[in-house]
XYZ file of C-alpha atoms in Angstrom:
713
model
C 0.000 0.000 0.000
C 1.248 3.457 -0.796
C 1.891 5.947 1.973
C 0.790 9.571 2.192
C 3.545 11.708 3.659
C 3.063 15.241 4.863
C 5.783 17.784 4.236
C 6.266 21.366 5.204
C 8.440 24.150 3.894
C 10.712 23.474 6.839
C 11.408 19.973 5.501
C 12.431 21.126 2.080
C 14.368 23.985 0.583
C 14.022 24.683 -3.104
C 16.216 27.216 -4.847
C 15.162 28.388 -8.247
C 17.456 29.214 -11.141
C 20.460 27.575 -9.528
C 23.867 27.816 -11.126
C 23.233 26.775 -14.699
C 19.483 26.509 -14.061
C 17.635 23.530 -12.618
C 16.203 22.646 -9.239
C 17.893 22.479 -5.842
C 15.775 20.646 -3.330
C 17.254 20.639 0.140
C 15.673 18.332 2.668
C 15.702 17.892 6.399
C 17.481 14.715 7.468
C 16.212 14.582 10.979
C 12.927 16.143 12.053
C 9.978 18.073 10.722
C 10.330 20.583 13.537
C 13.737 21.804 12.356
C 14.109 25.506 11.881
C 13.433 26.990 8.484
C 16.565 27.298 6.374
C 17.070 30.639 4.686
C 16.924 30.779 0.912
C 20.284 31.706 -0.599
C 20.810 33.772 -3.701
C 22.186 32.582 -7.030
C 25.692 33.870 -6.333
C 25.873 31.847 -3.142
C 24.732 28.731 -4.977
C 27.238 29.253 -7.752
C 30.014 29.731 -5.183
C 29.085 26.420 -3.570
C 28.879 27.820 -0.045
C 25.235 27.187 0.806
C 24.695 25.549 4.173
C 21.935 23.039 3.598
C 20.964 20.298 5.990
C 21.435 18.128 2.934
C 20.072 18.488 -0.580
C 18.965 16.855 -3.746
C 19.975 18.610 -6.958
C 18.405 18.138 -10.345
C 20.350 19.878 -13.094
C 18.999 20.952 -16.469
C 20.838 18.063 -18.119
C 18.901 15.649 -15.918
C 21.802 14.780 -13.614
C 20.669 14.096 -10.048
C 23.059 14.546 -7.140
C 22.604 13.634 -3.490
C 25.144 14.580 -0.851
C 25.666 11.715 1.581
C 26.535 12.736 5.146
C 27.541 9.350 6.536
C 31.166 8.214 6.245
C 31.672 5.354 3.790
C 33.823 2.485 5.048
C 32.548 -0.323 2.865
C 28.967 -0.590 4.109
C 27.834 0.646 0.677
C 25.971 3.669 2.001
C 27.029 5.847 -0.920
C 25.148 3.488 -3.217
C 22.141 2.734 -1.006
C 21.262 6.352 -0.248
C 20.941 7.486 -3.875
C 19.102 4.264 -4.731
C 16.390 5.141 -2.227
C 16.031 8.675 -3.581
C 16.141 7.512 -7.187
C 13.462 4.896 -6.515
C 10.895 7.385 -5.271
C 11.978 9.929 -7.864
C 11.625 7.412 -10.695
C 15.027 8.577 -11.856
C 17.234 7.209 -14.586
C 19.885 5.443 -12.487
C 22.488 6.212 -15.133
C 22.005 9.892 -14.310
C 22.299 9.628 -10.541
C 25.480 10.378 -8.630
C 26.367 10.823 -4.977
C 29.006 12.962 -3.333
C 30.384 12.851 0.180
C 29.177 15.726 2.349
C 31.520 17.550 4.676
C 30.674 17.707 8.348
C 27.736 20.027 8.907
C 26.006 20.735 12.213
C 22.640 20.486 10.462
C 22.922 16.707 10.225
C 21.593 14.757 13.148
C 23.451 11.483 12.674
C 26.562 12.079 10.607
C 28.406 8.967 11.631
C 28.994 5.348 10.714
C 28.409 2.900 13.538
C 25.720 0.718 15.021
C 24.414 -0.391 11.612
C 22.074 2.585 11.715
C 22.586 4.691 8.588
C 19.849 3.261 6.335
C 17.315 2.734 9.164
C 17.785 6.357 10.194
C 17.481 7.871 6.726
C 15.100 5.463 4.959
C 11.905 7.521 5.242
C 13.709 10.848 4.888
C 15.304 9.846 1.600
C 12.080 8.399 0.251
C 10.235 11.628 1.043
C 12.927 13.658 -0.682
C 12.621 11.656 -3.891
C 8.844 11.547 -3.812
C 8.556 15.298 -3.199
C 10.823 16.170 -6.101
C 8.903 13.782 -8.358
C 5.586 15.414 -7.406
C 6.929 18.898 -8.115
C 8.233 17.803 -11.521
C 4.865 16.293 -12.400
C 3.052 19.456 -11.349
C 5.397 21.507 -13.518
C 4.611 19.282 -16.497
C 0.878 19.434 -15.781
C 1.053 23.237 -15.738
C 2.961 23.383 -19.037
C 0.566 20.993 -20.790
C -2.533 22.303 -18.988
C -3.628 18.807 -17.953
C -4.522 17.296 -14.557
C -1.495 15.973 -12.700
C -3.432 12.750 -12.095
C -3.101 11.965 -15.812
C 0.708 11.944 -15.617
C 3.180 9.208 -14.834
C 6.962 9.016 -14.502
C 9.664 6.576 -15.512
C 13.472 6.806 -15.759
C 13.666 10.556 -15.433
C 10.774 11.326 -17.777
C 7.263 12.674 -17.122
C 4.679 11.141 -19.474
C 1.222 12.180 -20.571
C 0.251 8.945 -22.212
C -3.119 10.177 -23.437
C -1.414 12.631 -25.795
C 1.849 10.663 -25.993
C 3.840 13.656 -24.763
C 6.935 13.495 -22.553
C 9.416 15.812 -20.847
C 12.660 14.917 -19.146
C 13.354 15.931 -15.555
C 16.125 18.179 -16.820
C 13.708 20.006 -19.098
C 11.307 20.520 -16.186
C 13.792 21.238 -13.396
C 13.753 25.040 -13.561
C 9.955 25.220 -13.818
C 9.618 22.735 -10.965
C 11.586 25.101 -8.757
C 8.654 27.547 -8.994
C 6.142 24.972 -7.741
C 5.123 25.194 -4.058
C 6.351 22.306 -1.956
C 3.423 19.851 -1.770
C 1.791 19.376 1.614
C 1.515 15.621 1.014
C 3.401 13.183 -1.167
C 2.640 9.613 -2.043
C 5.330 7.005 -1.487
C 5.522 3.973 -3.730
C 4.045 0.643 -2.873
C 6.961 -1.755 -2.547
C 5.517 -3.944 -5.301
C 6.307 -1.087 -7.680
C 9.978 -0.799 -6.723
C 12.319 -0.858 -9.705
C 15.697 -0.302 -8.008
C 15.239 -1.213 -4.367
C 15.828 -4.913 -3.828
C 17.877 -5.266 -7.010
C 21.648 -5.901 -7.209
C 23.274 -2.543 -8.013
C 27.038 -2.189 -8.238
C 28.866 0.142 -5.884
C 28.997 3.673 -7.295
C 32.716 3.866 -6.442
C 33.762 0.547 -7.958
C 35.545 2.111 -10.904
C 37.382 4.631 -8.748
C 38.468 1.920 -6.323
C 39.795 -0.529 -8.909
C 41.527 2.206 -10.893
C 43.258 3.603 -7.821
C 41.595 6.981 -7.619
C 42.531 8.967 -4.472
C 39.537 8.174 -2.265
C 41.074 7.175 1.044
C 42.712 9.148 3.820
C 46.127 7.773 2.992
C 45.690 9.157 -0.537
C 45.140 12.705 0.645
C 47.978 15.094 -0.135
C 48.301 18.849 0.259
C 51.213 20.715 -1.300
C 53.575 21.831 1.444
C 52.236 19.564 4.151
C 54.555 17.705 6.509
C 54.409 14.065 7.589
C 54.612 12.806 11.156
C 54.904 9.517 12.988
C 54.333 9.195 16.709
C 56.054 6.974 19.259
C 53.659 5.906 22.013
C 54.429 4.251 25.374
C 53.390 0.788 26.488
C 50.108 0.640 28.418
C 50.815 1.545 32.031
C 53.949 3.558 31.201
C 54.596 7.278 30.786
C 57.250 9.390 29.096
C 60.287 10.244 31.239
C 62.999 11.593 28.886
C 63.757 11.936 25.160
C 67.070 12.216 23.332
C 66.155 13.350 19.823
C 69.513 14.728 18.652
C 70.260 11.868 16.260
C 66.769 11.946 14.782
C 66.821 15.714 14.233
C 70.107 15.448 12.343
C 68.700 13.006 9.781
C 67.757 14.121 6.216
C 64.300 15.630 5.732
C 63.507 15.963 9.434
C 61.902 19.277 10.375
C 61.315 18.793 14.092
C 60.787 16.358 16.961
C 58.034 17.384 19.391
C 56.541 15.906 22.533
C 52.975 16.069 23.830
C 51.375 14.182 26.679
C 53.107 10.773 26.671
C 54.021 10.808 22.987
C 56.937 11.849 20.799
C 56.327 12.893 17.181
C 58.930 13.032 14.430
C 58.003 15.536 11.715
C 59.532 15.638 8.256
C 59.125 15.790 4.519
C 58.335 12.132 3.749
C 56.964 9.081 5.500
C 60.169 7.115 4.959
C 62.331 9.866 6.424
C 60.209 10.229 9.557
C 59.955 6.450 9.977
C 63.743 6.036 9.912
C 64.256 9.025 12.212
C 61.756 7.676 14.718
C 63.876 4.532 14.985
C 66.817 6.749 16.022
C 64.978 8.223 19.029
C 66.250 7.340 22.499
C 63.296 7.378 24.864
C 63.011 6.551 28.554
C 59.707 5.587 30.127
C 58.614 5.069 33.710
C 55.743 3.226 35.321
C 52.465 5.113 35.599
C 49.932 2.379 36.457
C 49.443 -1.358 36.181
C 51.648 -3.057 33.605
C 49.697 -6.134 32.597
C 50.305 -9.340 30.694
C 47.931 -12.028 29.435
C 48.768 -14.241 32.425
C 47.526 -11.423 34.680
C 44.298 -11.174 32.707
C 43.632 -14.915 32.953
C 44.050 -14.776 36.718
C 42.012 -11.587 37.107
C 39.035 -12.853 35.096
C 38.908 -16.122 37.015
C 38.866 -14.123 40.251
C 36.064 -11.974 38.882
C 33.969 -15.020 38.025
C 34.295 -16.223 41.624
C 33.683 -12.803 43.160
C 30.633 -12.748 45.484
C 29.621 -9.249 44.415
C 28.538 -8.389 40.878
C 26.374 -5.874 39.046
C 22.972 -7.481 38.607
C 21.688 -6.880 35.082
C 18.476 -8.912 35.156
C 16.762 -11.288 37.539
C 13.524 -13.174 36.924
C 11.836 -15.626 39.269
C 13.442 -17.607 42.099
C 16.808 -18.599 40.652
C 18.174 -20.135 43.867
C 15.218 -22.499 44.288
C 15.273 -23.511 40.617
C 18.879 -24.648 40.817
C 18.445 -26.227 44.258
C 15.580 -28.383 43.017
C 16.954 -29.093 39.509
C 17.229 -32.645 38.257
C 20.330 -31.695 36.264
C 22.662 -28.683 36.232
C 24.987 -27.846 33.319
C 27.951 -25.503 33.873
C 30.421 -24.101 31.343
C 32.928 -21.309 30.898
C 33.795 -19.612 27.613
C 36.583 -17.169 26.900
C 37.382 -14.672 24.166
C 40.671 -12.755 23.801
C 41.571 -9.185 22.971
C 41.444 -8.488 19.236
C 42.874 -5.774 17.018
C 40.543 -3.968 14.624
C 43.204 -4.304 11.903
C 41.619 -2.091 9.224
C 43.511 -2.441 5.966
C 44.103 1.312 5.955
C 46.066 2.134 9.132
C 45.158 5.208 11.157
C 45.971 8.538 9.506
C 44.684 12.098 9.549
C 45.512 15.548 8.206
C 45.285 18.677 10.330
C 46.099 22.304 9.659
C 45.834 24.461 12.768
C 45.690 28.128 11.713
C 45.070 31.291 13.731
C 41.607 31.606 12.196
C 40.547 27.955 12.502
C 41.372 24.313 11.964
C 41.022 22.183 8.839
C 40.717 18.417 9.304
C 40.726 15.859 6.489
C 40.711 12.104 6.809
C 38.927 8.820 7.541
C 36.683 9.008 10.587
C 33.491 7.229 11.577
C 32.564 10.138 13.849
C 33.419 13.482 12.218
C 31.442 15.411 14.808
C 33.530 13.872 17.594
C 36.701 14.803 15.707
C 35.525 18.410 15.505
C 34.371 18.678 19.108
C 37.467 17.024 20.572
C 39.677 19.298 18.480
C 37.793 22.363 19.686
C 38.099 21.182 23.278
C 41.826 20.526 22.910
C 42.534 23.952 21.433
C 39.898 25.787 23.479
C 38.186 27.211 20.410
C 34.534 27.167 19.242
C 33.599 24.021 17.277
C 32.417 26.278 14.450
C 36.059 27.124 13.746
C 36.816 23.481 12.887
C 35.956 22.044 9.457
C 36.029 18.319 8.731
C 36.275 16.765 5.288
C 35.546 13.036 5.279
C 37.485 10.703 3.009
C 36.513 7.138 2.263
C 37.603 4.805 5.061
C 39.726 1.753 4.336
C 37.937 -0.164 7.057
C 36.979 0.895 10.538
C 35.055 -1.811 12.417
C 34.716 0.600 15.369
C 38.352 1.692 15.585
C 37.623 4.960 13.822
C 34.792 5.804 16.193
C 37.503 7.316 18.378
C 39.394 10.551 17.779
C 42.791 9.798 19.345
C 44.576 9.632 15.997
C 42.845 12.827 14.860
C 44.020 14.690 17.946
C 47.581 13.543 17.338
C 47.536 15.354 14.007
C 46.019 18.424 15.662
C 48.638 18.402 18.446
C 51.539 18.120 16.021
C 50.216 20.751 13.602
C 49.664 23.136 16.482
C 53.203 22.601 17.783
C 55.041 22.945 14.459
C 52.686 25.626 13.055
C 52.253 23.821 9.736
C 49.838 21.468 7.976
C 50.640 17.913 9.089
C 49.509 14.433 8.190
C 50.057 11.830 10.910
C 50.444 8.265 9.615
C 50.458 5.069 11.671
C 52.351 1.977 10.554
C 50.812 -1.467 10.930
C 52.935 -1.964 14.048
C 51.566 1.303 15.452
C 48.063 0.049 14.768
C 48.686 -3.244 16.584
C 50.528 -1.788 19.574
C 48.792 1.548 20.072
C 45.273 0.697 19.138
C 41.949 0.379 20.912
C 41.085 -3.304 21.168
C 38.113 -5.582 21.503
C 37.825 -6.299 25.240
C 38.785 -9.714 26.594
C 35.892 -11.512 28.308
C 35.213 -14.745 30.154
C 31.684 -16.063 30.654
C 30.281 -18.558 33.122
C 26.959 -20.206 32.299
C 24.724 -22.434 34.366
C 21.489 -24.076 33.310
C 18.979 -26.035 35.395
C 16.785 -28.791 33.917
C 13.814 -30.443 35.605
C 13.006 -34.148 35.485
C 11.316 -33.722 32.081
C 14.434 -31.970 30.707
C 12.756 -28.564 30.572
C 14.960 -25.517 31.061
C 13.832 -24.014 34.374
C 16.883 -21.944 35.368
C 19.594 -19.952 33.637
C 22.563 -17.993 34.962
C 25.168 -15.958 33.112
C 28.078 -13.975 34.493
C 30.363 -11.903 32.294
C 33.858 -11.054 33.562
C 35.708 -8.568 31.389
C 38.697 -6.330 30.892
C 37.267 -2.861 30.204
C 34.046 -4.074 28.559
C 31.601 -2.408 30.926
C 28.459 -4.515 30.701
C 29.724 -7.622 28.913
C 26.205 -9.078 28.682
C 23.036 -8.310 26.767
C 20.585 -9.096 29.520
C 17.434 -8.666 27.443
C 18.474 -10.899 24.551
C 17.211 -14.453 24.085
C 16.794 -16.649 26.146
C 15.661 -13.911 28.542
C 11.886 -13.941 28.605
C 11.785 -17.669 27.866
C 13.144 -18.966 31.203
C 11.124 -18.691 34.419
C 14.158 -18.248 36.643
C 17.070 -16.262 35.263
C 20.023 -14.269 36.591
C 22.446 -12.248 34.480
C 25.218 -10.175 36.065
C 28.654 -8.798 35.224
C 31.968 -7.801 36.790
C 34.804 -5.787 35.299
C 38.508 -5.070 35.703
C 39.724 -1.586 34.801
C 42.946 -1.847 32.820
C 45.254 0.773 31.286
C 44.921 -1.160 28.019
C 42.561 0.840 25.824
C 39.468 -0.913 24.514
C 36.524 0.201 22.434
C 33.730 -0.889 20.104
C 34.703 -3.722 17.770
C 32.324 -4.792 15.008
C 29.035 -5.779 16.697
C 30.246 -4.680 20.160
C 29.887 -7.261 22.949
C 27.653 -9.533 20.851
C 30.606 -10.411 18.598
C 31.873 -12.730 21.344
C 28.817 -13.109 23.603
C 26.835 -14.731 20.776
C 29.465 -17.459 20.325
C 29.398 -18.270 24.029
C 25.609 -18.145 24.418
C 24.861 -20.162 21.320
C 27.488 -22.790 22.097
C 26.137 -23.170 25.616
C 22.615 -23.384 24.232
C 23.731 -26.447 22.289
C 25.286 -27.907 25.443
C 21.950 -27.544 27.216
C 20.017 -29.015 24.280
C 22.364 -32.000 24.252
C 21.969 -32.501 28.004
C 18.199 -32.345 27.546
C 18.338 -34.850 24.684
C 16.710 -32.399 22.272
C 17.436 -31.225 18.753
C 19.251 -27.842 18.982
C 17.000 -26.092 16.478
C 13.775 -27.416 17.958
C 15.052 -26.610 21.443
C 15.354 -22.938 20.493
C 11.979 -22.883 18.743
C 10.284 -24.435 21.778
C 11.793 -21.778 24.053
C 10.566 -19.040 21.726
C 7.076 -20.557 21.704
C 7.147 -20.564 25.499
C 8.247 -16.912 25.542
C 5.342 -16.000 23.286
C 2.741 -17.986 25.203
C 3.965 -17.164 28.724
C 6.563 -14.384 28.614
C 8.724 -13.913 31.677
C 9.492 -10.276 32.362
C 10.297 -7.860 29.557
C 10.998 -9.159 26.051
C 12.926 -6.772 23.804
C 13.340 -9.013 20.774
C 10.750 -9.965 18.177
C 9.890 -13.619 18.691
C 8.317 -14.129 15.279
C 11.240 -12.545 13.432
C 13.690 -14.752 15.302
C 11.634 -17.846 14.571
C 11.457 -16.837 10.924
C 15.237 -16.821 10.414
C 15.631 -20.050 12.386
C 13.138 -21.831 10.169
C 14.540 -20.375 6.948
C 18.137 -21.304 7.764
C 17.132 -24.823 8.803
C 15.094 -25.233 5.620
C 17.850 -23.998 3.300
C 20.461 -26.207 4.991
C 18.125 -29.244 5.105
C 18.846 -29.453 8.799
C 19.423 -32.985 10.029
C 18.776 -34.593 6.640
C 22.273 -34.813 5.138
C 24.540 -37.809 5.434
C 28.246 -37.350 6.035
C 27.735 -33.672 6.905
C 27.986 -32.382 10.482
C 25.798 -29.340 11.095
C 25.952 -26.689 13.792
C 23.302 -24.066 14.457
C 23.319 -20.522 15.826
C 20.932 -17.564 15.854
C 21.275 -14.040 17.159
C 19.589 -10.661 17.389
C 21.636 -7.472 17.194
C 21.239 -3.971 15.767
C 17.518 -4.574 15.261
C 18.138 -7.500 12.859
C 18.029 -11.279 13.137
C 20.470 -13.749 11.609
C 20.486 -17.541 11.841
C 23.298 -19.716 10.514
C 24.026 -23.358 9.899
C 27.668 -24.334 9.672
C 28.559 -27.511 7.794
C 31.677 -29.544 8.473
C 32.818 -32.643 6.627
C 35.659 -34.969 7.553
C 38.341 -35.237 4.884
C 41.329 -37.515 5.429
C 40.394 -37.772 9.065
C 40.254 -33.992 9.590
C 37.223 -31.689 10.002
C 36.841 -29.081 7.265
C 34.342 -26.200 7.317
C 32.701 -26.434 3.892
C 29.636 -24.230 3.961
C 27.643 -21.648 5.908
C 23.930 -21.179 5.312
C 22.683 -17.827 6.547
C 19.185 -16.406 6.875
C 18.731 -12.736 7.698
C 15.763 -10.594 8.597
C 16.867 -6.989 8.118
C 13.599 -5.664 6.737
C 13.477 -4.420 3.154
C 16.779 -5.044 1.389
C 17.793 -1.857 -0.411
C 20.648 -3.156 -2.544
C 20.662 -6.923 -2.958
C 24.309 -7.192 -3.995
C 25.424 -4.827 -1.234
C 23.381 -6.729 1.334
C 24.845 -10.044 0.266
C 28.336 -8.582 0.502
C 27.632 -7.282 4.009
C 26.389 -10.705 5.066
C 29.291 -12.565 3.515
C 31.834 -10.075 4.857
C 30.432 -10.356 8.369
C 30.483 -14.150 8.210
C 34.060 -14.283 6.917
C 35.063 -11.829 9.645
C 33.288 -13.994 12.218
C 34.949 -17.205 11.043
C 38.406 -15.670 10.832
C 38.432 -14.137 14.273
C 36.779 -17.117 15.957
C 39.272 -19.490 14.380
C 42.497 -17.486 14.406
C 42.342 -14.010 15.994
C 44.317 -13.541 19.203
C 46.092 -10.580 20.768
C 48.176 -11.391 23.837
C 50.084 -8.983 26.076
C 53.441 -8.983 27.806
C 54.600 -6.082 29.972
C 51.893 -3.778 28.672
C 52.485 -4.364 24.961
C 50.856 -6.711 22.444
C 52.986 -9.738 21.607
C 51.637 -9.658 18.050
C 52.779 -6.584 16.127
C 52.024 -7.380 12.484
C 50.253 -9.906 10.292
C 53.174 -12.336 10.466
C 52.116 -13.154 14.046
C 48.527 -11.858 14.168
C 46.589 -14.462 12.220
C 43.792 -13.517 9.850
C 41.681 -15.851 7.752
C 43.095 -16.789 4.331
C 41.239 -17.094 1.068
C 41.534 -20.881 0.958
C 39.929 -21.086 4.417
C 36.726 -19.305 3.412
C 33.852 -21.755 2.908
C 30.965 -21.454 0.496
C 28.375 -19.038 1.889
C 24.691 -19.201 1.015
C 22.834 -16.001 1.936
C 19.052 -15.770 2.186
C 16.770 -12.931 3.251
C 13.372 -12.982 4.919
C 10.988 -10.837 2.898
C 8.636 -9.325 5.475
C 8.254 -5.823 4.035
C 9.149 -3.874 7.173
C 11.416 -0.827 7.029
C 15.143 -1.655 6.838
C 17.036 -2.509 10.009
C 20.804 -2.878 10.515
C 23.019 -5.130 8.405
C 26.654 -4.015 8.703
C 27.159 -6.004 11.912
C 24.399 -8.590 12.604
C 25.886 -11.378 10.442
C 29.046 -11.595 12.527
C 27.801 -12.563 16.038
C 26.146 -15.933 15.262
C 29.039 -17.196 13.118
C 31.356 -18.385 15.889
C 28.605 -20.466 17.466
C 27.557 -22.087 14.179
C 31.174 -23.071 13.452
C 31.903 -24.297 16.992
C 28.711 -26.355 17.152
C 29.421 -27.957 13.758
C 32.975 -28.818 14.813
C 31.592 -30.394 17.972
C 29.271 -32.575 15.927
C 32.192 -33.676 13.750
C 34.784 -34.222 16.494
C 32.970 -34.609 19.778
C 35.195 -31.813 21.115
C 33.477 -28.773 22.607
C 35.390 -25.583 21.796
C 34.975 -23.080 24.615
C 37.818 -20.655 23.965
C 38.734 -18.525 20.992
C 40.700 -18.728 18.792
C 39.655 -22.295 17.989
C 42.816 -23.127 16.044
C 44.931 -22.673 19.174
C 42.807 -24.919 21.374
C 44.093 -28.384 22.161
C 40.646 -29.862 21.550
C 40.901 -28.918 17.878
C 44.626 -29.527 17.553
C 43.979 -33.137 18.534
C 41.945 -33.653 15.370
C 43.564 -31.400 12.759
């Protein structure tokens, strides 16, 4: 069914007779109550200095441009956004382009994180396209003196089929700018979609494969300097620096210190890298200096600690376990991980007396601006941020530490500076996925029904390492979830699908342990619990039971669960970022060794905007999930990571990637997140399949380093 959408002049800004003619249609990205934006004159438009919230431009040649505010790091947002606009506009896709917007305070959510870009902008973009289309049709109706109801649109053309007349959007753009913004617009029925749901190639494919300068590392400004920073181990602070030898080396302009860091500044990356190696630096202890052995001991102590932060409690947990016919206990552990984006950290800063210019790859440009303003004690309005394409982020670029390094150095040397991290810098000075250990307990009655459930999360800097309202909460009468934490000088932060990236593996593996103890099929065991939650919910339920059941059933159907001979299947399902993903991992035994051959995945993320982009997000998340569950491990000794580059920090290899079969539930709801939800259930699906094949339960990541798996591979 189509949707009537009300607009106001505060939602849209149209500028007539723009540079070269045509229609500028600015639209509000966040709320209908936003303040009216002033209309700018032609000279301002031509100069390109109009401050829109964001805007859609239709030129007289029919070219349609949309400025995308969200940083692009591979989630395909620069393709999805214009697709949504073009769909409602009935545009010719060959005449649609998108450009990256600079940071502008008028945007509400100018960031990449939490799988929220498309869900946030879905309706806003549709309204923008539909409003422009309506104005173009009204312009054509006025020219032809016919009712607008007799007109239709297709591929950038307005048709009056009765008289077989047509006009292109470019021909109508200037006239359309004179049309009042309609009070209501009609959105398409999804059955009429022509672009949405189809596989559309990334709009930057050609630029990427031909090496166009898109990324932060590509950015170059004539006269800028390069800098590399030496950082202390975690728990140490700077004591003294001897920089004489470094300063005497070719191309070196200066060596400066700030906080606990030393920066070498020069005319090329190679020169500053070699000079940094010549620094003689002394450090002294500032806090705890920790190693992995310390973390293992600390987390075990936390699990046994009497006090904890209670996250959720339903029923009488103590009585349920006291009277249980059977109790199952298990512990699962996940290590620190590096984000390891292919493009290491880098940023450009030019601190001038009149303001600051920032250019580079950031997931949170507003944070970069505000932290810069705070550091320099200047108004945020004096800081501009230009966003480049990101060569990966996975949460690492949500922080602004690397941005502030560039600001600090530029401010000290009074010149434009680009700070570049090496891979070793990235591994040793990064912000990591927290290390966590979980303890689970489940109580079964005499009929093997789950009557009690306990989960404790013990973490290094994870905060709440649980998701207390996720399944099976609401399906168990007696439940206790709590957490404890150790504060460490080792910096941690969001890592793709924060918390759930490792919690899902532990929960879903333990769920299989409980199903086995109960003598029940793992898939049916989960479905029965969901049916119980729907019929007799316990406490608050914050997940959609039917959506979760839908992906479970679809994944099981596609994988022919339990029907294949010589194939060992493992199941997992998880809810994160408003989406649901179920997976079946398949392992076969070849020459006496288990081999992961295939992953079946079913996702419910609402309407799929770009089918090829969605498949890539699913496959990328699954590969990421397999690789880090199997191989990823970051250990510490004396406050520094033991692994410093990819020769010791193991990533998945091409030959280790199984076949992946991606399927989507078509339920017609508005889009939900997809950049992260495919990763969490992967570890559990793989671990449960390996258990079926080997009889060995893998409880620690990375799997490849566990003796249980080494015994059989």
